[in-house]
Amino acid sequence: MQLSIPYHGKKTVEVTLSEAQLLGILEPNAIPSQGEREVLHEATAGIASFLKGAKKVLVIINDATRPTPTQAMLSALLPQFEKAGLSDAQVTILVATGAHRGVKDEELEQLLGTYTQRLKSRLVSHDAKDASSLVNVGTTRNGTPILLNKLLFSCDRIVVTGSVEPHYFAGFTGGRKAFLPGIAGFSTIEANHKLAIQDEAHSLALQGNPVHEDMMDALTHIKAPIVSLMTVLDKDQKVVAATSGDIVQSFLEAVEIARSVFCVPVKEQADVVISIAKFPMDINLYQSQKAIDNGSLAVKDGGTLILVASCREGIGDAAFAKLLGSCKSPDEALGKIEAGYKLGYHKAAKMASVSKRITVQAYTELPDELVTSLFLVPIHNLQQALDEALQSARGKGVLNPKVLVLLDGCVTVPSLD
């Protein structure tokens, strides 16, 4: 049988294998839905009353590294703003970049769509390193300093938008994550992400997860009333559900829906897993690594994971790459991280831990020497790499090696029955 593997936007790469070799093709589960417009219209119906009497409204949106359907959400929100008597001049749109770079001009269409010309002058990219734009409001229970964007404290209403899916160390994206790390200071993000190397910080985990605890603690310092609009997407990145209202309650409701969409059962681990980072998560290795983390859950000890991700803008944050590149083994990297943490090292820790247990190959646009320095094996022919990985399994005594494909590896979490 032939499989079309998504790559670099609308491109595909073809691979062939026998049906007997295929353990499964995993993607997010389908759930019943009214349709995107209907779901968003219903979820935003009461927001005009929340905005009544507001003078300055802050709208927080995700940046271009996320699949969040911001334009569709604006289509539902803007009529509510108008119904509440608000003009565009009373609205500021703050992009929750976290520690990422600001929004590029060519990304405005992705974020705002048909509203680009109307709203681009109202859009501000958060800058985590701009001390003048931050306010220190306290510390979390874990001792993390809470520095947040000043715009939070100069408005009288806050509208938070986002999408909820599994996250490899925060448990889930969405909700409270819009504030920390979304519009937090660099030192806050660094201290929070250091907690990601703890065992309790992993995909699907909220209870007892110190990263999530930090994010929840930051919410208690925000004084302006907040309304939340959270979405859950399907395998085609279309809205199948939306929750709104109280930021905590709407997040938890979306989490339960997200579990039913993104947690996909498998009967056994595979010898070879192909894990694909779909657009826009294929932007760089920093984001695409989530497909490694999720895919590794479905790989047998000593097996092979093949990451398919264009990494069209390179590696992203360089700290994790420099750390791994300075080490001769995954164990050495883990030792350095233990000795002194910098932002991005959580990514290196996850990659090093996976590389100790399985072979990770990477089908990307990255230079071979860079890929190799990260304890990954660069490949340029996906079919050849798959055939050789299967042959390697046979060489270890596996009579009928199996292949599993994750079509959206950044958000699909394989769950062993």
CSV table of C-alpha atoms in Angstrom, one decimal:
chain,number,residue,atom,x,y,z
A,1,MET,CA,0.0,0.0,0.0
A,2,GLN,CA,1.1,3.6,-0.6
A,3,LEU,CA,0.9,6.3,2.0
A,4,SER,CA,1.0,10.1,1.3
A,5,ILE,CA,3.0,11.8,4.1
A,6,PRO,CA,2.3,15.5,4.5
A,7,TYR,CA,5.4,17.7,4.3
A,8,HIS,CA,6.2,21.4,4.0
A,9,GLY,CA,2.7,22.8,3.6
A,10,LYS,CA,0.8,21.2,0.8
A,11,LYS,CA,3.6,18.9,-0.4
A,12,THR,CA,3.5,15.1,0.2
A,13,VAL,CA,6.1,12.4,0.2
A,14,GLU,CA,5.0,8.9,-0.9
A,15,VAL,CA,6.1,5.7,0.9
A,16,THR,CA,5.1,2.1,0.2
A,17,LEU,CA,4.8,-0.7,2.7
A,18,SER,CA,2.7,-3.9,3.0
A,19,GLU,CA,-0.6,-3.9,4.9
A,20,ALA,CA,0.8,-6.6,7.1
A,21,GLN,CA,3.5,-4.2,8.3
A,22,LEU,CA,1.1,-1.4,9.2
A,23,LEU,CA,0.0,-1.3,12.8
A,24,GLY,CA,-2.1,1.8,12.2
A,25,ILE,CA,-2.4,5.3,11.0
A,26,LEU,CA,-3.2,7.6,14.0
A,27,GLU,CA,-4.8,11.0,13.8
A,28,PRO,CA,-7.1,12.9,16.1
A,29,ASN,CA,-10.5,11.2,16.7
A,30,ALA,CA,-13.6,12.5,15.0
A,31,ILE,CA,-16.4,13.8,17.3
A,32,PRO,CA,-19.9,15.0,16.4
A,33,SER,CA,-20.0,18.8,15.8
A,34,GLN,CA,-22.6,21.3,14.6
A,35,GLY,CA,-20.0,23.0,12.4
A,36,GLU,CA,-17.4,25.7,13.0
A,37,ARG,CA,-19.6,28.8,12.5
A,38,GLU,CA,-22.5,27.4,14.6
A,39,VAL,CA,-20.2,26.3,17.4
A,40,LEU,CA,-18.4,29.6,17.7
A,41,HIS,CA,-21.6,31.6,17.4
A,42,GLU,CA,-23.2,29.7,20.3
A,43,ALA,CA,-20.0,30.0,22.4
A,44,THR,CA,-19.8,33.8,21.9
A,45,ALA,CA,-23.5,34.6,22.3
A,46,GLY,CA,-23.2,36.1,25.8
A,47,ILE,CA,-20.0,38.1,25.4
A,48,ALA,CA,-21.7,41.4,24.5
A,49,SER,CA,-23.2,41.5,28.0
A,50,PHE,CA,-19.8,40.9,29.5
A,51,LEU,CA,-18.3,43.8,27.5
A,52,LYS,CA,-21.2,46.2,28.3
A,53,GLY,CA,-19.7,49.5,29.7
A,54,ALA,CA,-16.1,48.6,28.8
A,55,LYS,CA,-13.8,51.5,27.7
A,56,LYS,CA,-10.7,49.5,26.8
A,57,VAL,CA,-10.7,45.9,25.9
A,58,LEU,CA,-7.6,43.7,25.5
A,59,VAL,CA,-7.9,40.6,23.3
A,60,ILE,CA,-5.2,38.0,23.6
A,61,ILE,CA,-4.5,35.7,20.6
A,62,ASN,CA,-1.9,33.0,19.8
A,63,ASP,CA,1.0,33.6,17.4
A,64,ALA,CA,1.6,31.9,14.1
A,65,THR,CA,3.2,28.8,15.5
A,66,ARG,CA,-0.2,27.6,16.7
A,67,PRO,CA,-3.1,26.1,14.6
A,68,THR,CA,-5.6,28.3,16.6
A,69,PRO,CA,-8.3,29.5,14.2
A,70,THR,CA,-8.0,33.2,15.2
A,71,GLN,CA,-9.7,34.6,12.2
A,72,ALA,CA,-12.8,32.3,12.7
A,73,MET,CA,-12.9,33.3,16.4
A,74,LEU,CA,-12.7,37.0,15.4
A,75,SER,CA,-15.6,36.5,13.0
A,76,ALA,CA,-17.7,35.4,16.0
A,77,LEU,CA,-16.3,38.0,18.5
A,78,LEU,CA,-16.4,41.2,16.5
A,79,PRO,CA,-20.2,41.3,16.1
A,80,GLN,CA,-20.3,41.0,19.9
A,81,PHE,CA,-17.9,43.9,20.3
A,82,GLU,CA,-20.1,46.0,18.0
A,83,LYS,CA,-23.2,44.9,19.9
A,84,ALA,CA,-21.6,46.2,23.1
A,85,GLY,CA,-20.9,49.6,21.4
A,86,LEU,CA,-17.2,49.2,21.1
A,87,SER,CA,-15.2,50.7,18.3
A,88,ASP,CA,-12.0,49.2,16.9
A,89,ALA,CA,-10.0,52.0,18.6
A,90,GLN,CA,-11.1,50.7,22.0
A,91,VAL,CA,-9.7,47.3,21.3
A,92,THR,CA,-6.0,46.2,21.5
A,93,ILE,CA,-5.0,42.8,20.2
A,94,LEU,CA,-2.0,41.4,22.0
A,95,VAL,CA,-0.2,38.4,20.4
A,96,ALA,CA,0.9,35.9,23.1
A,97,THR,CA,4.3,35.2,21.7
A,98,GLY,CA,5.8,33.9,24.9
A,99,ALA,CA,9.6,33.9,24.3
A,100,HIS,CA,9.1,33.6,20.5
A,101,ARG,CA,9.8,36.4,18.0
A,102,GLY,CA,7.2,39.0,17.1
A,103,VAL,CA,4.7,38.5,14.3
A,104,LYS,CA,6.0,39.0,10.8
A,105,ASP,CA,4.1,41.0,8.2
A,106,GLU,CA,3.6,37.9,6.1
A,107,GLU,CA,1.9,36.2,9.1
A,108,LEU,CA,-0.8,38.8,9.5
A,109,GLU,CA,-3.0,37.1,6.9
A,110,GLN,CA,-2.6,33.8,8.8
A,111,LEU,CA,-3.7,35.4,12.1
A,112,LEU,CA,-6.3,38.0,11.0
A,113,GLY,CA,-7.4,36.8,7.5
A,114,THR,CA,-10.0,39.1,6.1
A,115,TYR,CA,-9.6,41.4,9.1
A,116,THR,CA,-5.9,42.2,8.3
A,117,GLN,CA,-6.4,45.7,7.0
A,118,ARG,CA,-9.0,46.6,9.5
A,119,LEU,CA,-7.1,45.3,12.6
A,120,LYS,CA,-3.4,45.3,11.9
A,121,SER,CA,-3.0,48.7,13.5
A,122,ARG,CA,-4.6,47.4,16.7
A,123,LEU,CA,-2.2,44.5,16.9
A,124,VAL,CA,0.8,44.4,19.3
A,125,SER,CA,3.4,41.6,19.6
A,126,HIS,CA,4.4,40.8,23.2
A,127,ASP,CA,8.1,41.1,23.8
A,128,ALA,CA,9.3,39.0,26.8
A,129,LYS,CA,12.6,40.8,26.9
A,130,ASP,CA,11.3,44.4,27.0
A,131,ALA,CA,11.5,45.2,30.6
A,132,SER,CA,9.6,48.5,30.1
A,133,SER,CA,6.5,46.6,28.9
A,134,LEU,CA,6.3,44.3,32.0
A,135,VAL,CA,5.0,44.5,35.6
A,136,ASN,CA,6.2,42.3,38.5
A,137,VAL,CA,3.1,41.2,40.4
A,138,GLY,CA,4.4,38.5,42.8
A,139,THR,CA,5.6,34.9,42.8
A,140,THR,CA,4.0,31.5,42.3
A,141,ARG,CA,3.9,28.7,44.9
A,142,ASN,CA,7.0,27.3,43.2
A,143,GLY,CA,8.9,30.6,43.6
A,144,THR,CA,8.6,31.7,39.9
A,145,PRO,CA,8.6,35.5,39.6
A,146,ILE,CA,5.4,36.7,37.8
A,147,LEU,CA,6.2,39.4,35.3
A,148,LEU,CA,3.3,40.1,33.0
A,149,ASN,CA,2.6,42.5,30.1
A,150,LYS,CA,1.5,46.0,31.3
A,151,LEU,CA,-1.4,46.1,28.9
A,152,LEU,CA,-3.2,43.7,31.3
A,153,PHE,CA,-3.4,46.4,33.8
A,154,SER,CA,-4.5,49.3,31.6
A,155,CYS,CA,-7.8,47.7,30.3
A,156,ASP,CA,-11.1,47.1,31.9
A,157,ARG,CA,-12.0,43.8,30.1
A,158,ILE,CA,-9.9,41.0,28.9
A,159,VAL,CA,-10.9,38.5,26.2
A,160,VAL,CA,-8.6,35.4,25.9
A,161,THR,CA,-8.7,33.2,22.9
A,162,GLY,CA,-6.9,29.9,22.2
A,163,SER,CA,-7.1,26.3,21.3
A,164,VAL,CA,-6.7,23.3,23.6
A,165,GLU,CA,-4.7,20.3,22.8
A,166,PRO,CA,-2.2,18.1,24.6
A,167,HIS,CA,1.1,19.7,25.5
A,168,TYR,CA,4.2,17.7,26.2
A,169,PHE,CA,5.0,19.4,29.5
A,170,ALA,CA,2.2,21.8,30.4
A,171,GLY,CA,-0.4,18.9,30.1
A,172,PHE,CA,-2.6,20.9,27.7
A,173,THR,CA,-2.3,24.2,25.8
A,174,GLY,CA,-4.9,26.9,26.1
A,175,GLY,CA,-6.6,28.8,29.0
A,176,ARG,CA,-4.1,30.0,31.5
A,177,LYS,CA,-1.2,29.4,29.1
A,178,ALA,CA,-2.2,32.7,27.3
A,179,PHE,CA,-0.8,34.6,30.3
A,180,LEU,CA,2.1,32.4,31.3
A,181,PRO,CA,4.1,32.0,29.1
A,182,GLY,CA,2.0,33.8,26.5
A,183,ILE,CA,2.5,37.4,27.8
A,184,ALA,CA,5.0,36.9,30.6
A,185,GLY,CA,8.6,38.2,31.0
A,186,PHE,CA,11.6,36.1,29.9
A,187,SER,CA,12.7,35.4,33.5
A,188,THR,CA,9.2,34.2,34.3
A,189,ILE,CA,9.1,31.9,31.3
A,190,GLU,CA,12.6,30.6,32.0
A,191,ALA,CA,11.8,29.7,35.7
A,192,ASN,CA,8.5,28.1,34.7
A,193,HIS,CA,10.0,26.0,31.9
A,194,LYS,CA,12.8,24.8,34.2
A,195,LEU,CA,10.0,22.9,36.0
A,196,ALA,CA,9.4,21.0,32.7
A,197,ILE,CA,12.3,18.7,33.4
A,198,GLN,CA,10.4,17.2,36.5
A,199,ASP,CA,8.7,13.9,36.0
A,200,GLU,CA,5.3,15.3,36.9
A,201,ALA,CA,5.4,17.7,33.9
A,202,HIS,CA,4.2,15.7,30.9
A,203,SER,CA,1.5,15.4,28.3
A,204,LEU,CA,-2.1,15.2,29.6
A,205,ALA,CA,-1.0,15.9,33.2
A,206,LEU,CA,-2.5,18.8,35.2
A,207,GLN,CA,-2.9,17.5,38.8
A,208,GLY,CA,0.5,17.9,40.5
A,209,ASN,CA,2.2,19.3,37.4
A,210,PRO,CA,4.4,22.2,38.6
A,211,VAL,CA,4.3,24.0,35.2
A,212,HIS,CA,0.5,24.1,35.2
A,213,GLU,CA,0.6,25.2,38.9
A,214,ASP,CA,2.7,28.2,37.9
A,215,MET,CA,0.3,29.1,35.2
A,216,MET,CA,-2.7,28.9,37.5
A,217,ASP,CA,-1.0,31.0,40.1
A,218,ALA,CA,-0.4,33.8,37.6
A,219,LEU,CA,-4.1,34.2,37.0
A,220,THR,CA,-4.8,35.2,40.6
A,221,HIS,CA,-2.9,38.5,40.1
A,222,ILE,CA,-5.0,39.8,37.2
A,223,LYS,CA,-7.6,42.3,38.3
A,224,ALA,CA,-9.7,43.1,35.2
A,225,PRO,CA,-12.6,40.7,34.4
A,226,ILE,CA,-11.7,38.0,32.0
A,227,VAL,CA,-13.8,36.1,29.5
A,228,SER,CA,-12.3,33.1,27.7
A,229,LEU,CA,-13.1,31.6,24.3
A,230,MET,CA,-11.4,28.2,23.9
A,231,THR,CA,-11.6,25.9,20.8
A,232,VAL,CA,-10.9,22.3,20.2
A,233,LEU,CA,-9.9,21.4,16.6
A,234,ASP,CA,-10.3,18.2,14.5
A,235,LYS,CA,-7.7,16.5,12.4
A,236,ASP,CA,-8.2,19.1,9.6
A,237,GLN,CA,-7.7,21.9,12.1
A,238,LYS,CA,-11.4,22.9,12.0
A,239,VAL,CA,-13.3,23.9,15.1
A,240,VAL,CA,-15.4,21.0,16.4
A,241,ALA,CA,-16.1,22.4,19.9
A,242,ALA,CA,-15.8,25.7,21.7
A,243,THR,CA,-16.1,26.7,25.4
A,244,SER,CA,-16.5,30.2,26.9
A,245,GLY,CA,-16.9,32.1,30.1
A,246,ASP,CA,-14.8,31.7,33.2
A,247,ILE,CA,-11.2,31.1,32.1
A,248,VAL,CA,-10.6,28.1,34.4
A,249,GLN,CA,-14.0,26.4,33.9
A,250,SER,CA,-13.9,26.9,30.1
A,251,PHE,CA,-10.4,25.5,30.0
A,252,LEU,CA,-11.2,22.4,32.0
A,253,GLU,CA,-14.3,21.8,29.8
A,254,ALA,CA,-12.2,22.1,26.7
A,255,VAL,CA,-9.6,19.7,28.2
A,256,GLU,CA,-12.2,16.9,28.5
A,257,ILE,CA,-13.2,17.4,24.9
A,258,ALA,CA,-9.6,17.5,23.8
A,259,ARG,CA,-8.9,14.2,25.6
A,260,SER,CA,-11.6,12.6,23.5
A,261,VAL,CA,-10.1,14.0,20.3
A,262,PHE,CA,-6.3,13.8,20.7
A,263,CYS,CA,-5.8,10.7,22.9
A,264,VAL,CA,-5.7,7.8,20.5
A,265,PRO,CA,-5.5,4.2,21.7
A,266,VAL,CA,-3.0,1.7,20.3
A,267,LYS,CA,-2.8,-2.0,21.1
A,268,GLU,CA,0.9,-2.2,21.2
A,269,GLN,CA,4.1,-0.3,20.6
A,270,ALA,CA,5.6,-0.3,17.1
A,271,ASP,CA,9.1,-1.1,15.9
A,272,VAL,CA,9.0,2.0,13.7
A,273,VAL,CA,6.9,5.2,14.1
A,274,ILE,CA,6.6,7.9,11.6
A,275,SER,CA,5.6,11.1,13.4
A,276,ILE,CA,4.6,14.1,11.3
A,277,ALA,CA,4.7,17.8,12.4
A,278,LYS,CA,2.0,19.4,10.4
A,279,PHE,CA,1.8,23.1,9.5
A,280,PRO,CA,2.1,25.4,11.3
A,281,MET,CA,4.0,23.4,14.0
A,282,ASP,CA,6.6,22.4,11.4
A,283,ILE,CA,8.0,26.0,11.5
A,284,ASN,CA,11.1,24.9,13.4
A,285,LEU,CA,12.6,22.1,15.4
A,286,TYR,CA,11.7,23.8,18.7
A,287,GLN,CA,8.0,23.3,17.8
A,288,SER,CA,8.4,20.1,15.8
A,289,GLN,CA,10.0,18.3,18.8
A,290,LYS,CA,6.5,17.8,20.2
A,291,ALA,CA,6.1,15.2,17.4
A,292,ILE,CA,9.2,13.4,18.7
A,293,ASP,CA,7.9,13.4,22.3
A,294,ASN,CA,4.4,12.1,21.4
A,295,GLY,CA,5.7,9.6,18.8
A,296,SER,CA,8.2,8.2,21.2
A,297,LEU,CA,5.4,6.9,23.4
A,298,ALA,CA,4.5,4.4,20.7
A,299,VAL,CA,8.0,3.1,19.9
A,300,LYS,CA,9.4,-0.1,21.4
A,301,ASP,CA,12.7,0.1,23.3
A,302,GLY,CA,15.4,0.1,20.7
A,303,GLY,CA,13.1,0.9,17.9
A,304,THR,CA,13.1,3.8,15.4
A,305,LEU,CA,11.2,7.1,15.3
A,306,ILE,CA,11.2,9.0,12.0
A,307,LEU,CA,10.3,12.7,12.4
A,308,VAL,CA,8.9,14.3,9.3
A,309,ALA,CA,9.0,18.1,9.7
A,310,SER,CA,10.3,20.7,7.2
A,311,CYS,CA,11.6,23.0,10.0
A,312,ARG,CA,11.2,25.8,7.4
A,313,GLU,CA,12.6,28.4,9.7
A,314,GLY,CA,15.5,26.4,11.2
A,315,ILE,CA,15.8,25.2,14.8
A,316,GLY,CA,14.0,28.1,16.5
A,317,ASP,CA,15.4,28.8,20.0
A,318,ALA,CA,19.1,28.1,19.8
A,319,ALA,CA,19.8,27.3,23.4
A,320,PHE,CA,18.7,23.7,23.4
A,321,ALA,CA,20.7,23.0,20.2
A,322,LYS,CA,23.9,24.6,21.5
A,323,LEU,CA,23.5,22.5,24.7
A,324,LEU,CA,23.1,19.2,22.8
A,325,GLY,CA,25.8,20.2,20.3
A,326,SER,CA,28.3,20.7,23.1
A,327,CYS,CA,27.8,17.2,24.4
A,328,LYS,CA,29.1,13.8,23.2
A,329,SER,CA,26.2,11.8,24.6
A,330,PRO,CA,22.6,12.2,25.9
A,331,ASP,CA,23.8,11.4,29.4
A,332,GLU,CA,26.3,14.2,29.3
A,333,ALA,CA,23.6,16.6,28.1
A,334,LEU,CA,21.3,15.6,30.9
A,335,GLY,CA,24.1,16.1,33.4
A,336,LYS,CA,24.7,19.7,32.1
A,337,ILE,CA,21.0,20.5,32.3
A,338,GLU,CA,21.0,19.3,35.9
A,339,ALA,CA,23.9,21.5,36.7
A,340,GLY,CA,22.5,24.7,35.3
A,341,TYR,CA,19.2,25.5,33.5
A,342,LYS,CA,18.7,28.0,30.7
A,343,LEU,CA,15.4,28.6,28.7
A,344,GLY,CA,15.2,25.9,26.1
A,345,TYR,CA,17.1,23.3,28.0
A,346,HIS,CA,13.8,21.5,28.8
A,347,LYS,CA,13.6,20.8,25.1
A,348,ALA,CA,17.1,19.4,25.2
A,349,ALA,CA,16.3,17.2,28.2
A,350,LYS,CA,13.2,15.7,26.4
A,351,MET,CA,15.2,15.0,23.3
A,352,ALA,CA,18.2,13.5,25.1
A,353,SER,CA,15.9,11.2,27.2
A,354,VAL,CA,14.2,9.9,24.0
A,355,SER,CA,17.5,9.4,22.2
A,356,LYS,CA,18.8,7.2,25.0
A,357,ARG,CA,16.0,4.7,24.5
A,358,ILE,CA,15.3,4.7,20.7
A,359,THR,CA,16.9,5.9,17.4
A,360,VAL,CA,15.4,9.2,16.2
A,361,GLN,CA,15.8,10.0,12.5
A,362,ALA,CA,14.8,13.4,11.0
A,363,TYR,CA,13.5,14.2,7.5
A,364,THR,CA,13.9,17.9,7.5
A,365,GLU,CA,15.4,20.9,5.7
A,366,LEU,CA,18.1,21.3,8.3
A,367,PRO,CA,21.8,20.8,7.6
A,368,ASP,CA,23.0,17.3,8.3
A,369,GLU,CA,25.8,18.3,10.7
A,370,LEU,CA,23.3,20.3,12.8
A,371,VAL,CA,20.9,17.3,12.9
A,372,THR,CA,23.6,14.9,13.9
A,373,SER,CA,24.8,17.2,16.7
A,374,LEU,CA,21.3,16.9,18.3
A,375,PHE,CA,21.6,13.1,18.6
A,376,LEU,CA,19.3,12.7,15.5
A,377,VAL,CA,20.0,10.8,12.3
A,378,PRO,CA,19.5,13.0,9.2
A,379,ILE,CA,17.7,11.2,6.3
A,380,HIS,CA,16.9,12.4,2.8
A,381,ASN,CA,15.0,9.4,1.4
A,382,LEU,CA,11.9,8.5,3.5
A,383,GLN,CA,11.3,5.2,1.8
A,384,GLN,CA,14.9,4.1,2.2
A,385,ALA,CA,14.9,5.1,5.8
A,386,LEU,CA,11.7,3.2,6.5
A,387,ASP,CA,13.0,0.1,4.7
A,388,GLU,CA,16.3,0.2,6.7
A,389,ALA,CA,14.5,0.7,10.0
A,390,LEU,CA,12.3,-2.4,9.3
A,391,GLN,CA,15.4,-4.4,8.4
A,392,SER,CA,17.2,-3.2,11.6
A,393,ALA,CA,14.2,-4.6,13.6
A,394,ARG,CA,14.5,-7.9,11.8
A,395,GLY,CA,18.2,-8.0,12.6
A,396,LYS,CA,17.2,-7.8,16.3
A,397,GLY,CA,15.0,-10.9,15.9
A,398,VAL,CA,11.6,-9.3,15.2
A,399,LEU,CA,10.0,-11.5,12.6
A,400,ASN,CA,7.2,-9.2,11.5
A,401,PRO,CA,8.2,-5.6,12.5
A,402,LYS,CA,5.3,-3.1,12.6
A,403,VAL,CA,5.0,0.5,11.5
A,404,LEU,CA,2.8,3.2,13.1
A,405,VAL,CA,2.1,6.5,11.5
A,406,LEU,CA,1.1,9.7,13.4
A,407,LEU,CA,-0.3,12.1,10.8
A,408,ASP,CA,-0.4,15.0,13.3
A,409,GLY,CA,2.3,14.0,15.8
A,410,CYS,CA,2.5,17.3,17.6
A,411,VAL,CA,-0.9,16.8,19.1
A,412,THR,CA,-1.8,13.1,18.8
A,413,VAL,CA,-1.0,11.2,22.0
A,414,PRO,CA,-0.8,7.4,21.5
A,415,SER,CA,-2.3,5.6,24.5
A,416,LEU,CA,-1.6,2.0,25.1
A,417,ASP,CA,-4.7,-0.1,25.8
